[in-house]
Amino acid sequence: MVNKIILASASKSRADLLQGAGLDIECCPADLDENLIKSEGLSVRETALKLSFAKAMVVSEKYPGSYIIGADQMMACEGQRYDKPVDQQEAKKQLMDLRGKIHHLISAVSIVKNGELIWSYAQNAELEMRDFSDMFLNSYLDDVGADVLTTVGGYRLESKGVQLFSRIEGDYFTILGLPLLVLLEFLRSRDILAR
């Protein structure tokens, strides 16, 4: 197949975004120790970009001639970085830390073909959590269950997580984990998608 597109991720939300936009993709999660890159002391933006590139590079070895999309998202609040919570207790602590504060989500995407980076991009979104009550937080955690462990910050804007916020500035798709509009524009510029 000409211009085969592979998403180097197990992220259902990223796959749904690309498929919803009409892309015919395959998914191949990258086997990568993300903590090595996260421990390099890079900025949040640089870390997200390097992770997206590293994921695409790993998968590129398996699919010569294909366009490999790697993506990653990092979160920072007041100088502290956040990862996906490992359990409900950590999710609760993260949400309590973020309550009433502004945090930033940086979503990065890279495209690799034949082991060579051909494009990368990172986009920032700013989100302000409202000062929700402990009662709301407990109810929220009960309602979303294990789903709270699937995203950095422990929320999904496309579901009940939107109730955690008082203000959002930035691209919706970037918040979901992929700067989709910019990615689609690049694919059109390379005639991978119809103009």
Tab-separated table of C-alpha atoms in Angstrom:
chain	number	residue	atom	x	y	z
A	1	MET	CA	0.000	0.000	0.000
A	2	VAL	CA	1.338	3.430	-0.925
A	3	ASN	CA	1.737	5.913	1.920
A	4	LYS	CA	0.810	3.413	4.607
A	5	ILE	CA	0.304	5.203	7.945
A	6	ILE	CA	1.173	3.534	11.247
A	7	LEU	CA	0.378	5.015	14.649
A	8	ALA	CA	3.178	4.109	17.055
A	9	SER	CA	0.837	4.013	20.024
A	10	ALA	CA	-1.668	1.940	21.941
A	11	SER	CA	-3.705	5.081	22.677
A	12	LYS	CA	-7.329	4.473	21.788
A	13	SER	CA	-8.104	8.196	21.842
A	14	ARG	CA	-5.324	8.994	19.331
A	15	ALA	CA	-6.400	6.150	17.063
A	16	ASP	CA	-10.032	7.305	17.296
A	17	LEU	CA	-9.025	10.881	16.396
A	18	LEU	CA	-7.097	9.766	13.306
A	19	GLN	CA	-9.726	7.272	12.170
A	20	GLY	CA	-12.489	9.806	12.847
A	21	ALA	CA	-10.651	12.228	10.546
A	22	GLY	CA	-10.793	9.605	7.795
A	23	LEU	CA	-7.256	8.183	7.971
A	24	ASP	CA	-6.712	4.506	7.309
A	25	ILE	CA	-4.159	3.631	9.981
A	26	GLU	CA	-2.669	0.626	11.688
A	27	CYS	CA	-1.619	0.752	15.332
A	28	CYS	CA	1.679	-0.637	16.546
A	29	PRO	CA	2.626	0.343	20.107
A	30	ALA	CA	6.287	1.263	20.541
A	31	ASP	CA	8.287	-0.817	22.985
A	32	LEU	CA	10.171	1.990	24.701
A	33	ASP	CA	11.361	2.830	28.213
A	34	GLU	CA	9.913	6.331	28.463
A	35	ASN	CA	11.484	6.928	31.876
A	36	LEU	CA	14.968	7.046	30.343
A	37	ILE	CA	13.972	10.043	28.210
A	38	LYS	CA	11.947	11.638	30.995
A	39	SER	CA	15.025	11.535	33.258
A	40	GLU	CA	17.286	13.409	30.812
A	41	GLY	CA	16.501	16.838	32.278
A	42	LEU	CA	14.938	18.249	29.113
A	43	SER	CA	12.151	20.830	29.183
A	44	VAL	CA	8.572	19.532	29.155
A	45	ARG	CA	8.225	20.487	25.463
A	46	GLU	CA	11.564	18.889	24.509
A	47	THR	CA	10.665	15.729	26.432
A	48	ALA	CA	7.317	15.385	24.645
A	49	LEU	CA	8.982	15.911	21.259
A	50	LYS	CA	11.780	13.441	21.991
A	51	LEU	CA	9.296	10.809	23.199
A	52	SER	CA	7.135	11.214	20.081
A	53	PHE	CA	10.232	10.871	17.878
A	54	ALA	CA	11.610	7.872	19.807
A	55	LYS	CA	8.285	6.024	19.567
A	56	ALA	CA	8.097	6.597	15.805
A	57	MET	CA	11.737	5.520	15.321
A	58	VAL	CA	11.239	2.230	17.182
A	59	VAL	CA	8.214	1.310	15.069
A	60	SER	CA	9.804	2.567	11.826
A	61	GLU	CA	12.223	-0.385	11.904
A	62	LYS	CA	9.281	-2.778	11.490
A	63	TYR	CA	7.571	-0.868	8.657
A	64	PRO	CA	10.019	0.296	5.974
A	65	GLY	CA	8.439	2.696	3.484
A	66	SER	CA	5.581	3.599	5.839
A	67	TYR	CA	4.835	6.898	7.534
A	68	ILE	CA	5.073	6.350	11.278
A	69	ILE	CA	3.253	8.761	13.584
A	70	GLY	CA	4.643	8.998	17.099
A	71	ALA	CA	2.878	11.114	19.711
A	72	ASP	CA	3.256	11.960	23.347
A	73	GLN	CA	1.783	14.317	25.905
A	74	MET	CA	3.346	15.860	28.984
A	75	MET	CA	1.699	17.796	31.792
A	76	ALA	CA	3.224	20.428	34.048
A	77	CYS	CA	1.829	22.531	36.882
A	78	GLU	CA	3.884	25.080	38.801
A	79	GLY	CA	7.162	23.436	37.784
A	80	GLN	CA	6.079	19.886	38.589
A	81	ARG	CA	5.568	17.210	35.944
A	82	TYR	CA	2.770	14.683	36.068
A	83	ASP	CA	2.435	11.219	34.528
A	84	LYS	CA	-0.519	8.878	34.280
A	85	PRO	CA	-1.538	7.905	37.818
A	86	VAL	CA	-0.688	4.319	38.747
A	87	ASP	CA	-3.697	3.799	41.026
A	88	GLN	CA	-6.828	5.528	42.329
A	89	GLN	CA	-4.970	6.965	45.319
A	90	GLU	CA	-2.388	8.658	43.091
A	91	ALA	CA	-5.132	9.906	40.773
A	92	LYS	CA	-6.884	11.502	43.745
A	93	LYS	CA	-3.651	13.131	44.923
A	94	GLN	CA	-2.924	14.518	41.427
A	95	LEU	CA	-6.401	15.987	41.127
A	96	MET	CA	-6.141	17.525	44.582
A	97	ASP	CA	-2.762	19.044	43.587
A	98	LEU	CA	-4.252	20.494	40.384
A	99	ARG	CA	-7.462	21.761	42.012
A	100	GLY	CA	-7.844	25.534	41.687
A	101	LYS	CA	-4.638	25.827	39.624
A	102	ILE	CA	-3.558	26.315	36.022
A	103	HIS	CA	-1.672	23.507	34.328
A	104	HIS	CA	-0.256	22.995	30.850
A	105	LEU	CA	-0.576	20.076	28.473
A	106	ILE	CA	2.034	19.809	25.745
A	107	SER	CA	1.179	17.403	22.943
A	108	ALA	CA	3.910	16.472	20.479
A	109	VAL	CA	3.794	14.544	17.230
A	110	SER	CA	6.589	13.285	14.981
A	111	ILE	CA	6.538	11.533	11.630
A	112	VAL	CA	9.337	9.164	10.686
A	113	LYS	CA	9.834	7.320	7.405
A	114	ASN	CA	12.612	4.777	6.851
A	115	GLY	CA	14.285	5.727	10.121
A	116	GLU	CA	14.406	9.439	9.305
A	117	LEU	CA	12.501	12.243	11.005
A	118	ILE	CA	10.536	14.123	8.366
A	119	TRP	CA	8.411	16.359	10.603
A	120	SER	CA	7.665	17.153	14.246
A	121	TYR	CA	5.505	19.630	16.108
A	122	ALA	CA	4.474	20.428	19.672
A	123	GLN	CA	1.468	22.423	20.839
A	124	ASN	CA	0.567	23.778	24.277
A	125	ALA	CA	-2.819	24.096	25.950
A	126	GLU	CA	-3.584	25.845	29.236
A	127	LEU	CA	-6.261	24.484	31.552
A	128	GLU	CA	-7.565	25.819	34.833
A	129	MET	CA	-9.209	23.424	37.235
A	130	ARG	CA	-12.017	24.814	39.326
A	131	ASP	CA	-11.888	24.630	43.104
A	132	PHE	CA	-14.174	21.586	43.280
A	133	SER	CA	-15.316	20.069	46.567
A	134	ASP	CA	-13.983	16.865	48.082
A	135	MET	CA	-17.481	15.430	47.663
A	136	PHE	CA	-17.380	16.128	43.912
A	137	LEU	CA	-13.876	14.635	43.651
A	138	ASN	CA	-14.920	11.411	45.383
A	139	SER	CA	-18.032	11.155	43.222
A	140	TYR	CA	-15.971	11.793	40.087
A	141	LEU	CA	-13.445	9.085	40.967
A	142	ASP	CA	-16.246	6.601	41.710
A	143	ASP	CA	-17.964	7.391	38.397
A	144	VAL	CA	-14.912	7.137	36.127
A	145	GLY	CA	-13.338	4.148	37.884
A	146	ALA	CA	-10.209	2.652	36.281
A	147	ASP	CA	-10.556	5.056	33.336
A	148	VAL	CA	-8.871	7.678	35.552
A	149	LEU	CA	-5.606	5.725	35.139
A	150	THR	CA	-5.535	5.965	31.346
A	151	THR	CA	-4.661	9.653	30.981
A	152	VAL	CA	-2.155	12.092	32.407
A	153	GLY	CA	-3.987	14.199	34.988
A	154	GLY	CA	-6.709	11.588	35.440
A	155	TYR	CA	-9.380	13.181	33.256
A	156	ARG	CA	-10.947	13.058	29.814
A	157	LEU	CA	-12.500	16.253	28.505
A	158	GLU	CA	-14.762	14.223	26.249
A	159	SER	CA	-16.511	12.769	29.293
A	160	LYS	CA	-17.176	13.736	32.917
A	161	GLY	CA	-13.644	15.136	33.271
A	162	VAL	CA	-14.850	18.366	31.657
A	163	GLN	CA	-16.662	19.142	34.944
A	164	LEU	CA	-13.283	19.580	36.667
A	165	PHE	CA	-12.541	22.773	34.735
A	166	SER	CA	-13.396	26.447	34.915
A	167	ARG	CA	-11.340	27.574	31.900
A	168	ILE	CA	-9.566	26.020	28.940
A	169	GLU	CA	-7.351	27.771	26.393
A	170	GLY	CA	-5.959	25.857	23.475
A	171	ASP	CA	-6.757	23.391	20.759
A	172	TYR	CA	-9.228	20.688	21.801
A	173	PHE	CA	-7.377	17.937	19.916
A	174	THR	CA	-4.101	18.939	21.575
A	175	ILE	CA	-5.781	18.465	24.950
A	176	LEU	CA	-6.908	15.002	23.826
A	177	GLY	CA	-3.269	14.170	23.039
A	178	LEU	CA	-2.675	14.949	19.367
A	179	PRO	CA	-2.327	18.293	17.509
A	180	LEU	CA	-4.605	16.900	14.823
A	181	LEU	CA	-5.275	19.936	12.614
A	182	VAL	CA	-1.577	20.711	12.162
A	183	LEU	CA	-0.841	17.021	11.522
A	184	LEU	CA	-3.547	16.812	8.847
A	185	GLU	CA	-2.174	19.950	7.178
A	186	PHE	CA	1.297	18.404	7.021
A	187	LEU	CA	-0.083	15.171	5.531
A	188	ARG	CA	-1.905	17.214	2.873
A	189	SER	CA	1.284	19.175	2.104
A	190	ARG	CA	3.015	15.865	1.305
A	191	ASP	CA	0.040	14.584	-0.745
A	192	ILE	CA	-0.434	11.770	1.760
A	193	LEU	CA	-3.984	13.097	2.134
A	194	ALA	CA	-6.029	14.764	-0.576
A	195	ARG	CA	-5.734	18.537	-0.721
